[in-house]
């Protein structure tokens, strides 16, 4: 039961908001107060309900933990994180960050170190919801390689897979060796069936594949461990360029101008944003004609780019990046009516040849142009007055870059270096450099 004093306070707030003299003169005000109070209660209740509904739908880490540890204890999978997750319990899932029910993302701790834990899971709509049904569905992830596969055959499997997903590269053999070394958890010079099944399942995840291919790059999060198709990465202190992300169900209620203004107010000081930007431009260089081919940013989103406590750029979500070979494979021979039919993910768009009604395979907008679209908002507000004019001019040039002509690569490099130099000159020899 509600305490008497609290009931009296609520009664006073709802039914006696104004003096009796003023109420007699303005009786409509009492009704307005009641309506506003009930409207506020309804809105708050709806927000709480939506938050709970989205959490229960998106956050299924307990299922992921159950499936992975069941497979580990039955000897089906292996990995450097399995003991910590399933036996020692020193690797724990804490705060849910998932945006998809089939791709679980959690902030967690591994021996008191902050980490990010990611795990794929069967779509709850396709499964009947029973634990044994989910286990049966997940078993299909670990059906390759089969018992009796030799090491040479497994290496050939890996080489063929990497060739399809990264293109024909002279250094693929080196990458195969890297994968074998990663799979050999107990470092005995051999790869067991459980180790092979685990690394094969992981390679089917685009982000994991890119982490392995780009692991020596400065702006790629470090892979710390794995167990089956669950993997652990370093936690990026700030997982997006902006600190405020409005949930989808609130976007209709909160004006974009308001959320933008709040993000501007919460953003780091301009020199620190310039430092983050330089790191992002360096990442664009890193993924352009690297050791294992070229990579395209196919979802240029400020919530996929993060930075650490030193304001060094770190890509918080490599799932937004795809190899050029995969994008070309998707576009090749694809039927189309308009350019929109020739789009991979959100931002990798090619032109449609309307004569033959097929997509061309070359993406129109290069990585640099997509990044500069983000930077127009992120970098211009609060920019020093003596720099703003040159910065606007550089960003306008950058945004209009086209990726259709291969001979334009020199021009792209020139624009990127000019932008980096402009920013670096401003913050060099300061505390922000």
Coordinates of C-alpha atoms in Angstrom, one line a residue:
X1 CA 0.0 0.0 0.0
X2 CA 1.1 3.6 -0.8
X3 CA 2.1 5.5 2.5
X4 CA -0.5 8.1 3.5
X5 CA 1.9 11.0 3.2
X6 CA 2.8 10.0 -0.4
X7 CA -0.9 9.6 -1.3
X8 CA -1.5 13.1 0.0
X9 CA 1.4 14.5 -2.0
X10 CA 0.2 12.9 -5.2
X11 CA -3.3 14.2 -4.5
X12 CA -2.0 17.7 -4.0
X13 CA 0.1 17.5 -7.2
X14 CA -2.7 16.2 -9.4
X15 CA -5.8 17.7 -8.0
X16 CA -4.7 20.9 -6.2
X17 CA -2.0 22.3 -8.5
X18 CA -3.3 25.9 -8.1
X19 CA -4.8 27.9 -5.3
X20 CA -8.6 27.5 -4.8
X21 CA -9.2 31.2 -5.8
X22 CA -7.3 30.8 -9.0
X23 CA -9.1 27.5 -9.7
X24 CA -12.5 29.1 -9.4
X25 CA -11.5 31.7 -11.9
X26 CA -9.7 29.3 -14.3
X27 CA -11.4 25.8 -13.8
X28 CA -10.0 24.6 -17.2
X29 CA -6.4 24.7 -15.8
X30 CA -7.2 21.8 -13.4
X31 CA -8.3 19.6 -16.3
X32 CA -5.2 20.6 -18.4
X33 CA -2.9 19.6 -15.5
X34 CA -4.6 16.3 -15.2
X35 CA -4.4 15.6 -18.9
X36 CA -0.7 16.6 -18.9
X37 CA 0.0 14.3 -15.9
X38 CA -1.7 11.3 -17.5
X39 CA 0.0 12.0 -20.9
X40 CA 3.4 12.1 -19.2
X41 CA 2.6 8.8 -17.4
X42 CA 1.5 7.2 -20.7
X43 CA 4.6 8.3 -22.6
X44 CA 6.9 7.1 -19.8
X45 CA 5.1 3.8 -19.6
X46 CA 5.4 3.4 -23.4
X47 CA 9.1 4.1 -23.4
X48 CA 9.7 1.6 -20.5
X49 CA 7.6 -1.0 -22.4
X50 CA 9.5 -0.5 -25.7
X51 CA 12.8 -0.6 -23.9
X52 CA 11.9 -3.9 -22.2
X53 CA 10.4 -5.4 -25.4
X54 CA 13.5 -4.5 -27.5
X55 CA 15.8 -5.8 -24.8
X56 CA 14.0 -9.2 -24.5
X57 CA 14.0 -9.6 -28.3
X58 CA 17.6 -8.4 -29.0
X59 CA 19.5 -9.6 -25.9
X60 CA 19.9 -13.4 -25.8
X61 CA 23.3 -13.7 -24.4
X62 CA 22.2 -16.5 -22.0
X63 CA 21.2 -18.6 -25.0
X64 CA 24.6 -17.9 -26.7
X65 CA 26.5 -18.9 -23.5
X66 CA 24.4 -22.1 -23.2
X67 CA 25.0 -23.2 -26.8
X68 CA 28.7 -22.4 -26.9
X69 CA 29.4 -24.1 -23.5
X70 CA 27.3 -27.2 -24.4
X71 CA 29.3 -27.6 -27.7
X72 CA 32.6 -27.1 -25.8
X73 CA 31.9 -29.7 -23.1
X74 CA 30.9 -32.2 -25.8
X75 CA 34.2 -31.6 -27.5
X76 CA 32.7 -30.3 -30.7
X77 CA 34.4 -26.9 -30.6
X78 CA 37.5 -25.4 -29.0
X79 CA 39.1 -22.0 -28.6
X80 CA 41.4 -19.8 -26.4
X81 CA 38.4 -18.4 -24.5
X82 CA 36.5 -21.5 -23.8
X83 CA 37.9 -22.3 -20.3
X84 CA 37.5 -18.7 -19.2
X85 CA 33.9 -18.6 -20.4
X86 CA 32.6 -22.1 -19.4
X87 CA 34.8 -23.4 -16.6
X88 CA 36.6 -20.6 -14.8
X89 CA 33.8 -18.0 -15.4
X90 CA 36.4 -15.3 -15.7
X91 CA 34.9 -14.2 -19.0
X92 CA 31.5 -12.7 -18.3
X93 CA 28.8 -11.1 -20.4
X94 CA 27.5 -7.9 -18.8
X95 CA 25.8 -5.0 -20.7
X96 CA 23.9 -6.0 -23.9
X97 CA 24.7 -3.9 -27.0
X98 CA 22.9 -6.0 -29.6
X99 CA 21.1 -4.4 -32.5
X100 CA 20.1 -7.7 -34.0
X101 CA 18.7 -10.9 -32.4
X102 CA 21.0 -13.0 -34.6
X103 CA 24.2 -11.2 -33.7
X104 CA 24.7 -10.9 -30.0
X105 CA 27.1 -8.1 -28.8
X106 CA 27.9 -7.6 -25.1
X107 CA 30.3 -5.5 -23.1
X108 CA 32.0 -7.8 -20.7
X109 CA 35.0 -8.5 -18.5
X110 CA 37.8 -11.0 -19.0
X111 CA 39.9 -11.2 -15.9
X112 CA 38.8 -7.7 -15.0
X113 CA 39.8 -6.4 -18.5
X114 CA 37.0 -4.6 -20.4
X115 CA 36.2 -6.5 -23.6
X116 CA 33.5 -6.9 -26.2
X117 CA 31.9 -10.4 -26.7
X118 CA 30.2 -11.2 -30.0
X119 CA 28.3 -14.3 -30.9
X120 CA 26.0 -15.4 -33.7
X121 CA 22.7 -17.2 -32.9
X122 CA 19.9 -18.7 -34.8
X123 CA 16.9 -16.4 -35.7
X124 CA 14.3 -17.0 -32.9
X125 CA 11.6 -16.8 -35.6
X126 CA 13.0 -19.8 -37.4
X127 CA 13.6 -21.9 -34.4
X128 CA 10.7 -23.1 -32.2
X129 CA 12.3 -21.6 -29.1
X130 CA 13.1 -24.8 -27.3
X131 CA 16.8 -25.2 -26.1
X132 CA 17.3 -28.5 -27.9
X133 CA 15.9 -26.9 -31.1
X134 CA 18.5 -24.1 -30.9
X135 CA 21.2 -26.6 -30.2
X136 CA 20.3 -28.6 -33.3
X137 CA 20.2 -25.4 -35.4
X138 CA 23.6 -24.3 -34.2
X139 CA 25.1 -27.8 -34.9
X140 CA 25.0 -26.9 -38.6
X141 CA 27.6 -24.2 -38.0
X142 CA 30.2 -26.8 -37.0
X143 CA 29.7 -29.4 -39.8
X144 CA 32.9 -28.6 -41.6
X145 CA 35.5 -29.9 -41.9
X146 CA 34.4 -33.5 -41.5
X147 CA 36.3 -36.2 -39.6
X148 CA 39.1 -37.6 -41.7
X149 CA 40.1 -34.3 -43.4
X150 CA 43.8 -34.1 -43.6
X151 CA 45.8 -30.9 -42.8
X152 CA 46.7 -30.4 -46.4
X153 CA 43.0 -30.7 -47.4
X154 CA 42.0 -28.2 -44.7
X155 CA 44.7 -25.7 -45.9
X156 CA 43.3 -26.1 -49.4
X157 CA 39.8 -25.4 -48.0
X158 CA 41.0 -22.3 -46.4
X159 CA 42.9 -21.1 -49.4
X160 CA 39.8 -21.5 -51.7
X161 CA 37.6 -19.8 -49.2
X162 CA 39.9 -16.8 -48.8
X163 CA 40.4 -16.6 -52.6
X164 CA 36.6 -16.3 -53.0
X165 CA 36.2 -13.7 -50.2
X166 CA 39.3 -11.6 -50.7
X167 CA 40.1 -12.2 -54.3
X168 CA 43.3 -13.6 -55.9
X169 CA 46.1 -12.2 -53.8
X170 CA 49.8 -13.2 -53.9
X171 CA 50.0 -13.3 -50.1
X172 CA 47.0 -15.6 -49.4
X173 CA 49.3 -18.4 -48.3
X174 CA 50.6 -16.2 -45.6
X175 CA 47.1 -15.6 -44.4
X176 CA 46.3 -19.3 -44.5
X177 CA 49.3 -19.8 -42.1
X178 CA 48.0 -17.1 -39.9
X179 CA 44.6 -18.8 -39.6
X180 CA 46.2 -22.1 -38.9
X181 CA 48.3 -20.6 -36.1
X182 CA 45.2 -18.9 -34.7
X183 CA 43.3 -22.2 -34.8
X184 CA 46.1 -24.1 -32.9
X185 CA 44.9 -23.1 -29.5
X186 CA 47.1 -25.5 -27.5
X187 CA 50.1 -24.6 -29.7
X188 CA 51.1 -28.3 -30.3
X189 CA 51.7 -27.7 -34.0
X190 CA 48.6 -29.6 -35.0
X191 CA 45.0 -28.6 -35.6
X192 CA 42.4 -30.8 -34.0
X193 CA 38.9 -31.4 -35.5
X194 CA 37.3 -29.2 -32.8
X195 CA 39.9 -26.4 -33.5
X196 CA 39.3 -26.7 -37.2
X197 CA 35.5 -26.6 -36.9
X198 CA 35.7 -23.5 -34.7
X199 CA 38.0 -21.4 -36.9
X200 CA 36.0 -22.4 -40.0
X201 CA 32.7 -21.3 -38.4
X202 CA 34.4 -18.0 -37.4
X203 CA 35.7 -17.3 -40.9
X204 CA 32.1 -17.3 -42.1
X205 CA 31.6 -14.1 -40.0
X206 CA 32.6 -11.1 -42.1
X207 CA 33.9 -9.0 -39.2
X208 CA 36.1 -11.9 -37.9
X209 CA 37.6 -12.5 -41.3
X210 CA 38.4 -8.8 -41.6
X211 CA 39.9 -8.7 -38.1
X212 CA 42.3 -11.6 -39.1
X213 CA 43.2 -10.0 -42.4
X214 CA 43.7 -6.5 -40.9
X215 CA 45.0 -7.5 -37.5
X216 CA 48.3 -5.6 -37.9
X217 CA 46.5 -2.3 -38.8
X218 CA 46.5 0.4 -36.1
X219 CA 42.8 1.3 -36.3
X220 CA 41.4 -2.2 -36.2
X221 CA 40.2 -3.6 -32.8
X222 CA 42.4 -6.4 -31.5
X223 CA 41.1 -9.9 -31.5
X224 CA 41.7 -11.3 -28.0
X225 CA 40.2 -14.8 -28.1
X226 CA 37.4 -17.1 -29.3
X227 CA 35.3 -20.1 -28.5
X228 CA 33.4 -21.8 -31.3
X229 CA 31.8 -19.0 -33.2
X230 CA 32.0 -16.6 -30.2
X231 CA 34.8 -14.1 -30.3
X232 CA 36.3 -11.5 -28.0
X233 CA 37.8 -8.2 -28.9
X234 CA 39.3 -5.2 -27.1
X235 CA 36.7 -2.7 -26.0
X236 CA 36.8 0.7 -27.6
X237 CA 36.1 3.3 -25.0
X238 CA 33.8 5.3 -27.2
X239 CA 32.0 3.1 -29.7
X240 CA 30.7 5.9 -31.9
X241 CA 31.6 9.4 -33.1
X242 CA 28.5 10.7 -31.3
X243 CA 27.6 10.0 -27.7
X244 CA 23.8 10.2 -28.1
X245 CA 22.0 7.6 -30.2
X246 CA 18.2 8.0 -30.3
X247 CA 16.4 4.6 -30.4
X248 CA 14.3 3.9 -33.5
X249 CA 11.0 4.0 -31.5
X250 CA 11.8 7.5 -30.2
X251 CA 13.0 9.1 -33.5
X252 CA 9.5 10.2 -34.4
X253 CA 9.2 12.1 -31.1
X254 CA 12.6 13.7 -30.9
X255 CA 13.4 16.2 -33.7
X256 CA 16.6 15.5 -35.6
X257 CA 17.7 19.1 -34.9
X258 CA 17.5 18.5 -31.2
X259 CA 19.5 15.3 -31.2
X260 CA 22.1 16.9 -33.5
X261 CA 22.4 19.9 -31.2
X262 CA 22.8 17.6 -28.2
X263 CA 25.5 15.5 -30.0
X264 CA 27.4 18.7 -30.9
X265 CA 27.3 19.8 -27.2
X266 CA 28.4 16.4 -26.0
X267 CA 31.2 16.0 -28.6
X268 CA 34.9 16.2 -27.7
X269 CA 36.7 19.5 -28.2
X270 CA 37.5 20.3 -31.9
X271 CA 41.2 19.5 -31.7
X272 CA 40.4 16.1 -30.3
X273 CA 37.8 15.6 -33.1
X274 CA 40.6 16.5 -35.6
X275 CA 42.8 13.8 -34.1
X276 CA 40.1 11.2 -34.4
X277 CA 39.5 12.4 -38.0
X278 CA 43.2 11.9 -38.9
X279 CA 42.9 8.3 -37.6
X280 CA 39.8 7.7 -39.6
X281 CA 41.6 9.0 -42.8
X282 CA 44.5 6.7 -42.0
X283 CA 42.1 3.7 -41.8
X284 CA 40.8 4.7 -45.3
X285 CA 44.4 4.4 -46.5
X286 CA 44.9 1.1 -44.6
X287 CA 42.1 -0.7 -46.4
X288 CA 42.9 0.7 -49.8
X289 CA 45.1 -1.8 -51.7
X290 CA 46.4 -3.7 -48.6
X291 CA 48.3 -6.9 -48.4
X292 CA 45.0 -8.9 -48.8
X293 CA 43.2 -6.8 -51.4
X294 CA 41.0 -3.7 -51.2
X295 CA 38.1 -3.2 -48.8
X296 CA 35.0 -1.0 -49.2
X297 CA 33.1 0.8 -46.5
X298 CA 29.5 -0.2 -47.3
X299 CA 27.7 1.4 -44.4
X300 CA 29.3 4.7 -43.6
X301 CA 27.7 5.3 -40.2
X302 CA 29.0 7.5 -37.3
X303 CA 27.9 4.8 -34.9
X304 CA 30.4 2.3 -36.5
X305 CA 33.4 4.5 -35.9
X306 CA 34.8 4.9 -32.4
X307 CA 37.8 6.1 -30.5
X308 CA 39.8 5.2 -27.4
X309 CA 40.7 7.3 -24.3
X310 CA 43.6 8.8 -26.2
X311 CA 41.3 9.9 -29.0
X312 CA 42.8 7.5 -31.5
X313 CA 40.3 6.3 -34.0
X314 CA 39.2 2.6 -33.8
X315 CA 36.6 1.0 -36.0
X316 CA 34.0 -0.2 -33.5
X317 CA 32.2 -2.3 -36.1
X318 CA 34.1 -3.9 -39.0
X319 CA 30.9 -5.5 -40.2
X320 CA 30.3 -2.3 -42.1
X321 CA 33.3 -3.1 -44.3
X322 CA 33.4 -5.6 -47.1
X323 CA 36.1 -6.9 -49.5
X324 CA 36.1 -5.5 -53.0
X325 CA 36.0 -9.1 -54.2
X326 CA 32.7 -9.9 -52.3
X327 CA 31.1 -6.7 -53.6
X328 CA 32.1 -7.3 -57.2
X329 CA 30.8 -10.9 -56.8
X330 CA 27.5 -9.6 -55.6
X331 CA 27.1 -7.1 -58.4
X332 CA 28.4 -9.3 -61.3
X333 CA 25.5 -10.4 -63.5
X334 CA 22.9 -8.9 -61.2
X335 CA 19.6 -7.9 -62.9
X336 CA 18.6 -4.3 -62.4
X337 CA 16.2 -1.5 -63.5
X338 CA 17.8 1.4 -61.6
X339 CA 21.1 2.1 -59.7
X340 CA 19.3 1.3 -56.5
X341 CA 19.1 -2.3 -57.6
X342 CA 22.9 -2.3 -57.7
X343 CA 23.5 -1.6 -54.0
X344 CA 25.4 -3.8 -51.6
X345 CA 24.5 -3.2 -48.0
X346 CA 23.7 0.6 -47.7
X347 CA 26.5 2.5 -49.4
X348 CA 28.2 0.4 -52.0
X349 CA 26.3 1.3 -55.1
X350 CA 27.2 0.7 -58.7
X351 CA 25.5 1.9 -61.9
X352 CA 22.9 0.0 -63.8
X353 CA 23.5 -0.6 -67.5
X354 CA 19.9 -0.1 -68.6
X355 CA 20.6 -1.5 -72.1
X356 CA 21.4 -5.0 -70.9
X357 CA 19.6 -4.5 -67.5
X358 CA 22.7 -5.6 -65.5
X359 CA 24.8 -4.0 -62.8
X360 CA 28.3 -2.8 -63.5
X361 CA 30.8 -4.1 -61.0
X362 CA 32.6 -0.8 -60.1
X363 CA 31.3 1.1 -57.0
X364 CA 30.6 4.7 -57.8
X365 CA 31.5 6.4 -54.5
X366 CA 34.9 5.6 -53.0
X367 CA 35.6 5.2 -49.3
X368 CA 37.1 8.6 -48.9
X369 CA 33.9 10.4 -50.3
X370 CA 31.7 8.4 -47.9
X371 CA 33.9 9.3 -44.9
X372 CA 33.9 13.0 -45.9
X373 CA 30.1 13.0 -45.9
X374 CA 30.3 12.0 -42.2
X375 CA 33.0 14.6 -41.5
X376 CA 31.0 17.5 -42.9
X377 CA 28.9 17.5 -39.8
X378 CA 31.4 16.1 -37.3
X379 CA 34.3 18.3 -38.2
X380 CA 32.9 21.7 -39.2
X381 CA 31.0 22.7 -36.1
X382 CA 33.3 24.4 -33.6
X383 CA 36.1 24.6 -36.2
X384 CA 38.6 27.4 -35.7
X385 CA 37.5 30.5 -37.7
X386 CA 40.9 30.8 -39.5
X387 CA 40.6 27.2 -40.7
X388 CA 36.9 26.8 -41.5
X389 CA 37.0 28.2 -45.0
X390 CA 39.8 25.9 -46.2
X391 CA 38.2 22.9 -44.3
X392 CA 34.9 23.5 -46.1
X393 CA 36.6 23.7 -49.4
X394 CA 38.6 20.5 -48.8
X395 CA 35.5 18.6 -47.7
X396 CA 33.4 19.7 -50.6
X397 CA 36.1 18.4 -53.0
X398 CA 36.3 15.2 -51.1
X399 CA 32.6 14.5 -51.1
X400 CA 32.4 14.9 -54.9
X401 CA 35.1 12.2 -55.6
X402 CA 34.1 9.4 -57.9
X403 CA 35.4 5.9 -57.8
X404 CA 34.6 4.9 -61.4
X405 CA 38.0 5.7 -63.0
X406 CA 41.0 3.8 -61.8
X407 CA 43.3 6.6 -62.9
X408 CA 41.6 8.8 -60.3
X409 CA 43.5 7.0 -57.5
X410 CA 46.3 9.6 -57.5
X411 CA 43.7 12.4 -57.1
X412 CA 42.1 10.5 -54.2
X413 CA 45.4 10.2 -52.4
X414 CA 46.1 13.9 -53.0
X415 CA 42.8 15.0 -51.5
X416 CA 43.3 12.7 -48.5
X417 CA 46.8 13.9 -47.8
X418 CA 45.8 17.5 -48.2
X419 CA 43.0 17.0 -45.6
X420 CA 45.3 15.2 -43.2
X421 CA 48.0 17.9 -43.6
X422 CA 45.5 20.7 -43.0
X423 CA 44.3 19.1 -39.7
X424 CA 47.7 18.1 -38.5
X425 CA 49.2 21.5 -39.0
X426 CA 46.5 22.9 -36.7
X427 CA 47.0 20.5 -33.8
X428 CA 50.7 19.7 -34.1
X429 CA 52.9 20.9 -31.4
X430 CA 49.9 21.1 -29.0
X431 CA 48.7 18.8 -26.2
X432 CA 46.3 17.2 -28.8
X433 CA 49.0 15.9 -31.1

